[in-house]
Amino acid sequence: MSRVRACRLVGLNRSSLNYQSKRPDDARVRLRMRELAAERRRFGYRRLGWLLAREGHVMNRKKLYRIYREEKLMVHRRGRRKRAIGSRTPLVLPDAINRRWSLDFVSDALSDGRRFRIFCVVDDFSRECLATVVDSGGQLVGIGPEKPLLLLGFFRATGYDNRSRSGE
């Protein structure tokens, strides 16, 4: 079968079959672009193009971007910075004992793997630990057994939310 007939059968133009690419070999530019991208990971194709132009490899942005994409040198986009919602006001320091207490849970594990939690109540003015209650798997072990009861009575009498803060 002749070439003319084969091209007609497939639906291909004969000039397309005989086409030879005139694109110059970019091996040196590709190698240098990979080296520069390895040195400067956060540089995109434009900044790498400026560095290549300083070295004498001048090309238009379309060719530069095509080579950059073919070499898979894409820079990953960074996530946006998380911003605080609302305005932050500084925490006012108490001016006397028993004006504000801090409540916190602390947890840890023993060497044999058993976990335990400690509930701490601290006066913010004097930094005195008012109560420490240890919970080890459902068993409450109070250190200073009268203090948790006094605290419970204080919370019921004065209100929990007004004079305490937790988790900081």
Coordinates of N, CA and C in Angstrom, one line a residue:
M1 N 0.8 -1.2 0.0 CA 0.0 0.0 0.0 C 0.9 1.2 0.0
S2 N 0.5 2.2 -0.8 CA 1.3 3.4 -0.9 C 1.1 4.3 0.3
R3 N 2.0 5.3 0.5 CA 1.9 6.3 1.6 C 0.7 7.1 1.4
V4 N 0.4 7.5 0.2 CA -0.7 8.4 -0.1 C -2.0 7.7 0.2
R5 N -2.1 6.5 -0.2 CA -3.4 5.7 0.1 C -3.5 5.4 1.6
A6 N -2.4 5.1 2.3 CA -2.5 4.9 3.7 C -2.9 6.1 4.5
C7 N -2.4 7.3 4.1 CA -2.7 8.5 4.7 C -4.2 8.9 4.5
R8 N -4.7 8.6 3.3 CA -6.1 8.9 3.0 C -7.0 8.0 3.8
L9 N -6.6 6.7 3.9 CA -7.4 5.7 4.7 C -7.5 6.1 6.1
V10 N -6.4 6.6 6.7 CA -6.4 6.9 8.2 C -7.0 8.3 8.4
G11 N -7.0 9.1 7.4 CA -7.5 10.5 7.5 C -6.4 11.5 8.0
L12 N -5.2 11.2 7.6 CA -4.0 12.0 8.0 C -3.5 12.7 6.9
N13 N -3.1 14.0 7.0 CA -2.5 14.8 6.0 C -1.1 14.3 5.8
R14 N -0.6 14.2 4.5 CA 0.7 13.7 4.3 C 1.8 14.7 4.8
S15 N 1.6 16.0 4.9 CA 2.6 16.9 5.4 C 2.8 16.7 6.9
S16 N 1.7 16.2 7.6 CA 1.8 15.9 9.0 C 2.7 14.7 9.2
L17 N 2.6 13.7 8.3 CA 3.4 12.5 8.4 C 4.9 12.8 8.2
N18 N 5.2 13.7 7.4 CA 6.6 14.0 7.1 C 7.2 15.1 8.0
Y19 N 6.4 15.6 8.9 CA 6.8 16.8 9.8 C 8.0 16.4 10.6
Q20 N 9.0 17.2 10.6 CA 10.2 17.0 11.5 C 10.3 18.2 12.4
S21 N 10.4 18.0 13.7 CA 10.4 19.1 14.7 C 11.6 19.9 14.6
K22 N 11.5 21.3 14.7 CA 12.6 22.2 14.6 C 13.0 22.7 16.0
R23 N 12.4 22.2 17.0 CA 12.6 22.7 18.3 C 14.0 22.3 18.8
P24 N 14.8 23.3 19.3 CA 16.2 23.0 19.7 C 16.2 22.1 21.0
D25 N 17.3 21.5 21.2 CA 17.4 20.6 22.4 C 17.6 21.5 23.7
D26 N 16.7 21.2 24.7 CA 16.7 22.0 25.9 C 17.3 21.3 27.1
A27 N 18.2 20.3 26.8 CA 18.7 19.4 27.9 C 19.5 20.2 28.9
R28 N 20.4 21.2 28.4 CA 21.2 22.0 29.3 C 20.3 22.9 30.2
V29 N 19.3 23.5 29.5 CA 18.4 24.4 30.3 C 17.6 23.6 31.3
R30 N 17.1 22.4 30.9 CA 16.4 21.6 31.9 C 17.2 21.2 33.1
L31 N 18.5 20.8 32.8 CA 19.4 20.3 33.9 C 19.7 21.5 34.8
R32 N 19.9 22.7 34.2 CA 20.2 23.8 35.1 C 19.0 24.3 35.9
M33 N 17.8 24.2 35.3 CA 16.6 24.5 36.0 C 16.4 23.6 37.2
R34 N 16.6 22.3 37.0 CA 16.5 21.3 38.1 C 17.4 21.6 39.2
E35 N 18.7 22.0 38.8 CA 19.7 22.3 39.8 C 19.3 23.5 40.7
L36 N 18.8 24.6 40.0 CA 18.4 25.8 40.6 C 17.2 25.6 41.5
A37 N 16.2 24.7 41.0 CA 15.1 24.4 41.8 C 15.4 23.6 43.1
A38 N 16.4 22.8 43.0 CA 16.9 22.0 44.1 C 17.5 22.9 45.2
E39 N 18.3 23.9 44.7 CA 18.9 24.9 45.6 C 17.9 25.8 46.3
R40 N 16.9 26.2 45.5 CA 15.9 27.2 46.0 C 14.5 26.6 45.8
R41 N 14.0 25.9 46.8 CA 12.8 25.1 46.7 C 11.6 26.0 46.6
R42 N 11.6 27.2 47.2 CA 10.4 28.0 47.2 C 10.3 29.0 46.0
F43 N 11.3 28.9 45.0 CA 11.2 29.7 43.8 C 10.3 29.1 42.8
G44 N 9.5 29.9 42.2 CA 8.6 29.5 41.1 C 9.3 29.6 39.8
Y45 N 8.5 29.5 38.7 CA 9.1 29.4 37.4 C 9.6 30.8 37.0
R46 N 9.0 31.9 37.5 CA 9.4 33.2 37.1 C 10.8 33.6 37.7
R47 N 10.9 33.3 39.0 CA 12.2 33.6 39.6 C 13.3 32.7 39.1
L48 N 13.0 31.4 38.8 CA 14.0 30.6 38.2 C 14.4 31.1 36.8
G49 N 13.4 31.6 36.1 CA 13.7 32.2 34.7 C 14.6 33.4 34.8
W50 N 14.5 34.2 35.9 CA 15.4 35.4 36.1 C 16.8 34.8 36.3
L51 N 16.9 33.8 37.1 CA 18.3 33.2 37.4 C 18.9 32.6 36.1
L52 N 18.0 32.0 35.3 CA 18.5 31.4 34.1 C 18.9 32.5 33.1
A53 N 18.2 33.6 33.1 CA 18.5 34.7 32.2 C 19.8 35.3 32.6
R54 N 20.1 35.4 33.9 CA 21.4 36.0 34.3 C 22.6 35.1 33.8
E55 N 22.3 33.8 33.7 CA 23.3 32.9 33.2 C 23.4 32.8 31.7
G56 N 22.5 33.5 31.0 CA 22.5 33.5 29.5 C 21.5 32.6 28.8
H57 N 20.6 31.9 29.6 CA 19.6 31.1 29.0 C 18.3 31.9 28.9
V58 N 18.2 32.8 27.9 CA 17.0 33.7 27.8 C 15.9 33.0 26.9
M59 N 14.7 33.0 27.4 CA 13.6 32.4 26.7 C 12.3 33.1 27.1
N60 N 11.2 33.0 26.3 CA 10.0 33.6 26.7 C 9.3 32.8 27.8
R61 N 8.3 33.5 28.4 CA 7.6 32.9 29.6 C 6.9 31.6 29.3
K62 N 6.3 31.5 28.1 CA 5.6 30.3 27.7 C 6.5 29.1 27.6
K63 N 7.6 29.3 27.0 CA 8.6 28.1 26.9 C 9.1 27.8 28.3
L64 N 9.4 28.8 29.1 CA 9.9 28.6 30.5 C 8.9 27.8 31.3
Y65 N 7.6 28.2 31.2 CA 6.6 27.5 32.0 C 6.4 26.1 31.5
R66 N 6.5 25.9 30.2 CA 6.3 24.5 29.6 C 7.4 23.6 30.1
I67 N 8.7 24.1 30.1 CA 9.8 23.3 30.6 C 9.6 23.0 32.1
Y68 N 9.2 24.1 32.9 CA 9.0 24.0 34.3 C 8.0 22.9 34.6
R69 N 6.9 22.9 33.9 CA 5.8 21.9 34.1 C 6.3 20.5 33.7
E70 N 7.0 20.4 32.6 CA 7.4 19.1 32.2 C 8.4 18.4 33.1
E71 N 9.2 19.3 33.8 CA 10.1 18.8 34.8 C 9.5 18.5 36.2
K72 N 8.2 18.9 36.3 CA 7.4 18.7 37.5 C 8.1 19.4 38.7
L73 N 8.4 20.7 38.5 CA 9.0 21.5 39.6 C 8.0 22.4 40.3
M74 N 6.7 22.0 40.2 CA 5.7 22.9 40.8 C 5.9 23.1 42.3
V75 N 5.8 24.4 42.8 CA 5.9 24.7 44.2 C 4.6 24.5 44.8
H76 N 4.5 23.8 45.9 CA 3.2 23.6 46.6 C 2.8 24.9 47.3
R77 N 1.5 25.2 47.2 CA 1.0 26.4 47.9 C 1.0 26.2 49.4
R78 N 1.3 27.2 50.1 CA 1.3 27.1 51.6 C -0.2 27.4 52.0
G79 N -0.5 26.9 53.2 CA -1.8 27.1 53.7 C -1.9 28.6 54.3
R80 N -3.1 29.1 54.4 CA -3.3 30.4 54.9 C -3.0 30.5 56.4
R81 N -2.6 31.6 56.8 CA -2.3 31.8 58.3 C -3.7 31.9 59.0
K82 N -3.8 31.2 60.1 CA -5.0 31.2 60.9 C -5.0 32.5 61.8
R83 N -6.1 33.2 61.7 CA -6.2 34.4 62.5 C -7.2 34.3 63.6
A84 N -6.9 34.9 64.7 CA -7.8 34.9 65.9 C -9.0 35.7 65.5
I85 N -10.2 35.1 66.0 CA -11.4 35.8 65.8 C -11.7 36.7 67.0
G86 N -12.1 37.9 66.7 CA -12.3 38.9 67.8 C -11.1 39.5 68.3
S87 N -11.2 40.3 69.3 CA -10.1 41.0 69.9 C -9.7 40.3 71.2
R88 N -8.4 40.3 71.4 CA -7.9 39.6 72.6 C -7.7 40.7 73.7
T89 N -8.3 40.5 74.9 CA -8.1 41.4 76.0 C -7.2 40.7 77.0
P90 N -6.3 41.4 77.6 CA -5.4 40.8 78.6 C -6.2 40.4 79.8
L91 N -5.8 39.3 80.4 CA -6.5 38.8 81.6 C -6.1 39.7 82.8
V92 N -7.1 40.3 83.5 CA -6.8 41.2 84.6 C -6.4 40.3 85.8
L93 N -5.3 40.8 86.4 CA -4.8 40.1 87.6 C -5.6 40.4 88.8
P94 N -5.9 39.3 89.6 CA -6.6 39.6 90.9 C -5.8 40.4 91.9
D95 N -6.5 41.2 92.7 CA -5.8 42.0 93.7 C -5.8 41.5 95.1
A96 N -6.4 40.3 95.3 CA -6.5 39.8 96.7 C -6.7 38.2 96.6
I97 N -6.5 37.6 97.7 CA -6.6 36.1 97.7 C -8.1 35.8 97.6
N98 N -8.4 34.7 96.9 CA -9.7 34.1 96.7 C -10.6 35.0 95.8
R99 N -10.0 35.8 95.0 CA -10.8 36.6 94.0 C -11.0 35.8 92.7
R100 N -10.0 35.0 92.3 CA -10.1 34.1 91.2 C -9.3 32.9 91.3
W101 N -9.9 31.7 91.0 CA -9.3 30.4 91.0 C -9.1 29.9 89.6
S102 N -8.1 29.1 89.4 CA -7.9 28.4 88.1 C -8.2 26.9 88.4
L103 N -8.9 26.3 87.5 CA -9.2 24.8 87.6 C -8.5 24.2 86.4
D104 N -7.9 23.0 86.6 CA -7.2 22.3 85.5 C -7.2 20.9 85.8
F105 N -7.2 20.1 84.7 CA -7.0 18.6 84.8 C -5.6 18.3 84.2
V106 N -4.8 17.5 84.9 CA -3.5 17.1 84.5 C -3.6 15.6 84.4
S107 N -3.0 15.0 83.3 CA -3.1 13.5 83.2 C -1.7 13.0 82.9
D108 N -1.4 11.8 83.3 CA -0.1 11.1 83.1 C -0.3 9.6 83.2
A109 N 0.8 8.9 83.0 CA 0.7 7.4 83.1 C 1.9 6.9 83.9
L110 N 1.6 5.8 84.6 CA 2.6 5.2 85.4 C 3.5 4.3 84.6
S111 N 4.6 3.8 85.1 CA 5.5 3.0 84.3 C 4.9 1.7 83.9
D112 N 3.8 1.2 84.6 CA 3.2 0.0 84.2 C 2.0 0.2 83.2
G113 N 1.8 1.5 82.8 CA 0.9 1.8 81.8 C -0.5 2.3 82.3
R114 N -0.7 2.2 83.6 CA -2.0 2.7 84.1 C -2.0 4.3 84.1
R115 N -3.1 4.8 83.7 CA -3.3 6.3 83.5 C -4.0 6.8 84.8
F116 N -3.6 8.1 85.1 CA -4.3 8.7 86.2 C -4.5 10.2 85.8
R117 N -5.5 10.8 86.5 CA -5.8 12.3 86.2 C -5.8 13.0 87.6
I118 N -5.3 14.2 87.5 CA -5.3 15.1 88.7 C -6.1 16.3 88.5
F119 N -7.0 16.6 89.3 CA -7.8 17.9 89.3 C -7.2 18.8 90.2
C120 N -6.8 20.0 89.7 CA -6.1 21.0 90.5 C -6.9 22.3 90.6
V121 N -6.9 22.9 91.8 CA -7.6 24.2 91.9 C -6.5 25.1 92.5
V122 N -6.2 26.2 91.9 CA -5.1 27.1 92.3 C -5.6 28.5 92.4
D123 N -5.2 29.2 93.5 CA -5.6 30.6 93.7 C -4.6 31.4 92.8
D124 N -5.2 32.3 91.9 CA -4.4 33.0 91.0 C -3.5 34.1 91.6
F125 N -4.0 34.6 92.8 CA -3.2 35.7 93.4 C -2.0 35.2 94.2
S126 N -2.3 34.2 95.0 CA -1.2 33.6 95.9 C -0.5 32.4 95.2
R127 N -1.0 31.9 94.2 CA -0.5 30.7 93.5 C -0.5 29.5 94.4
E128 N -1.3 29.5 95.4 CA -1.5 28.4 96.3 C -2.4 27.3 95.7
C129 N -2.0 26.1 95.9 CA -2.8 25.0 95.4 C -3.9 24.7 96.5
L130 N -5.1 25.0 96.2 CA -6.2 24.9 97.2 C -6.6 23.4 97.3
A131 N -6.7 22.7 96.2 CA -7.1 21.3 96.2 C -6.5 20.5 95.1
T132 N -6.2 19.3 95.4 CA -5.7 18.3 94.4 C -6.5 17.0 94.6
V133 N -7.2 16.6 93.5 CA -7.9 15.4 93.6 C -7.4 14.5 92.5
V134 N -7.0 13.3 92.9 CA -6.4 12.3 92.0 C -7.4 11.3 91.7
D135 N -7.6 11.0 90.4 CA -8.5 9.9 89.9 C -7.7 8.9 89.2
S136 N -7.7 7.7 89.7 CA -7.0 6.6 89.0 C -8.0 5.5 88.7
G137 N -8.6 5.6 87.6 CA -9.5 4.5 87.1 C -10.8 4.4 87.9
G138 N -11.4 5.5 88.3 CA -12.7 5.5 89.0 C -12.5 5.6 90.5
Q139 N -11.3 5.5 91.0 CA -11.1 5.7 92.5 C -10.6 7.1 92.7
L140 N -11.3 7.9 93.5 CA -10.9 9.3 93.8 C -10.1 9.2 95.0
V141 N -8.9 9.8 95.0 CA -8.0 9.8 96.1 C -7.8 11.3 96.4
G142 N -8.3 11.9 97.4 CA -8.2 13.3 97.7 C -7.0 13.6 98.5
I143 N -6.2 14.5 98.2 CA -5.0 15.0 99.0 C -5.5 16.2 99.7
G144 N -5.6 16.1 101.0 CA -6.2 17.1 101.8 C -7.7 16.9 101.7
P145 N -8.3 15.9 102.4 CA -9.7 15.6 102.2 C -10.7 16.7 102.5
E146 N -10.3 17.6 103.4 CA -11.3 18.7 103.8 C -11.4 19.8 102.7
K147 N -10.3 20.0 101.9 CA -10.3 21.1 100.9 C -11.3 20.9 99.8
P148 N -11.4 19.7 99.2 CA -12.4 19.6 98.1 C -13.9 19.8 98.6
L149 N -14.2 19.4 99.9 CA -15.5 19.7 100.4 C -15.7 21.2 100.6
L150 N -14.7 21.9 101.1 CA -14.8 23.3 101.3 C -15.0 24.0 100.0
L151 N -14.2 23.5 98.9 CA -14.4 24.1 97.6 C -15.8 23.9 97.0
L152 N -16.3 22.7 97.2 CA -17.6 22.4 96.8 C -18.6 23.3 97.4
G153 N -18.5 23.5 98.7 CA -19.4 24.4 99.4 C -19.2 25.9 98.9
F154 N -18.0 26.3 98.7 CA -17.7 27.6 98.1 C -18.4 27.8 96.8
F155 N -18.3 26.8 95.9 CA -18.9 26.9 94.6 C -20.4 27.0 94.7
R156 N -21.0 26.3 95.6 CA -22.4 26.3 95.7 C -22.9 27.6 96.2
A157 N -22.1 28.2 97.2 CA -22.5 29.5 97.8 C -22.3 30.7 96.9
T158 N -21.2 30.7 96.1 CA -20.9 31.9 95.4 C -21.1 31.9 93.9
G159 N -21.2 30.7 93.4 CA -21.4 30.5 91.9 C -20.1 30.2 91.2
Y160 N -20.1 29.1 90.4 CA -18.9 28.6 89.8 C -18.4 29.6 88.7
D161 N -19.2 30.2 87.9 CA -18.8 30.9 86.7 C -18.2 32.2 87.0
N162 N -18.5 32.9 88.1 CA -18.1 34.2 88.4 C -16.6 34.3 88.8
R163 N -16.2 33.3 89.6 CA -14.9 33.4 90.2 C -13.9 32.3 89.8
S164 N -14.1 31.7 88.8 CA -13.1 30.6 88.4 C -12.9 30.6 86.9
R165 N -11.7 30.1 86.5 CA -11.4 29.9 85.1 C -10.8 28.6 85.0
S166 N -10.9 28.0 83.8 CA -10.3 26.6 83.7 C -9.6 26.5 82.3
G167 N -8.7 25.5 82.3 CA -8.0 25.1 81.1 C -7.0 26.0 80.5
E168 N -6.3 26.8 81.3 CA -5.3 27.7 80.7 C -3.9 27.4 81.3

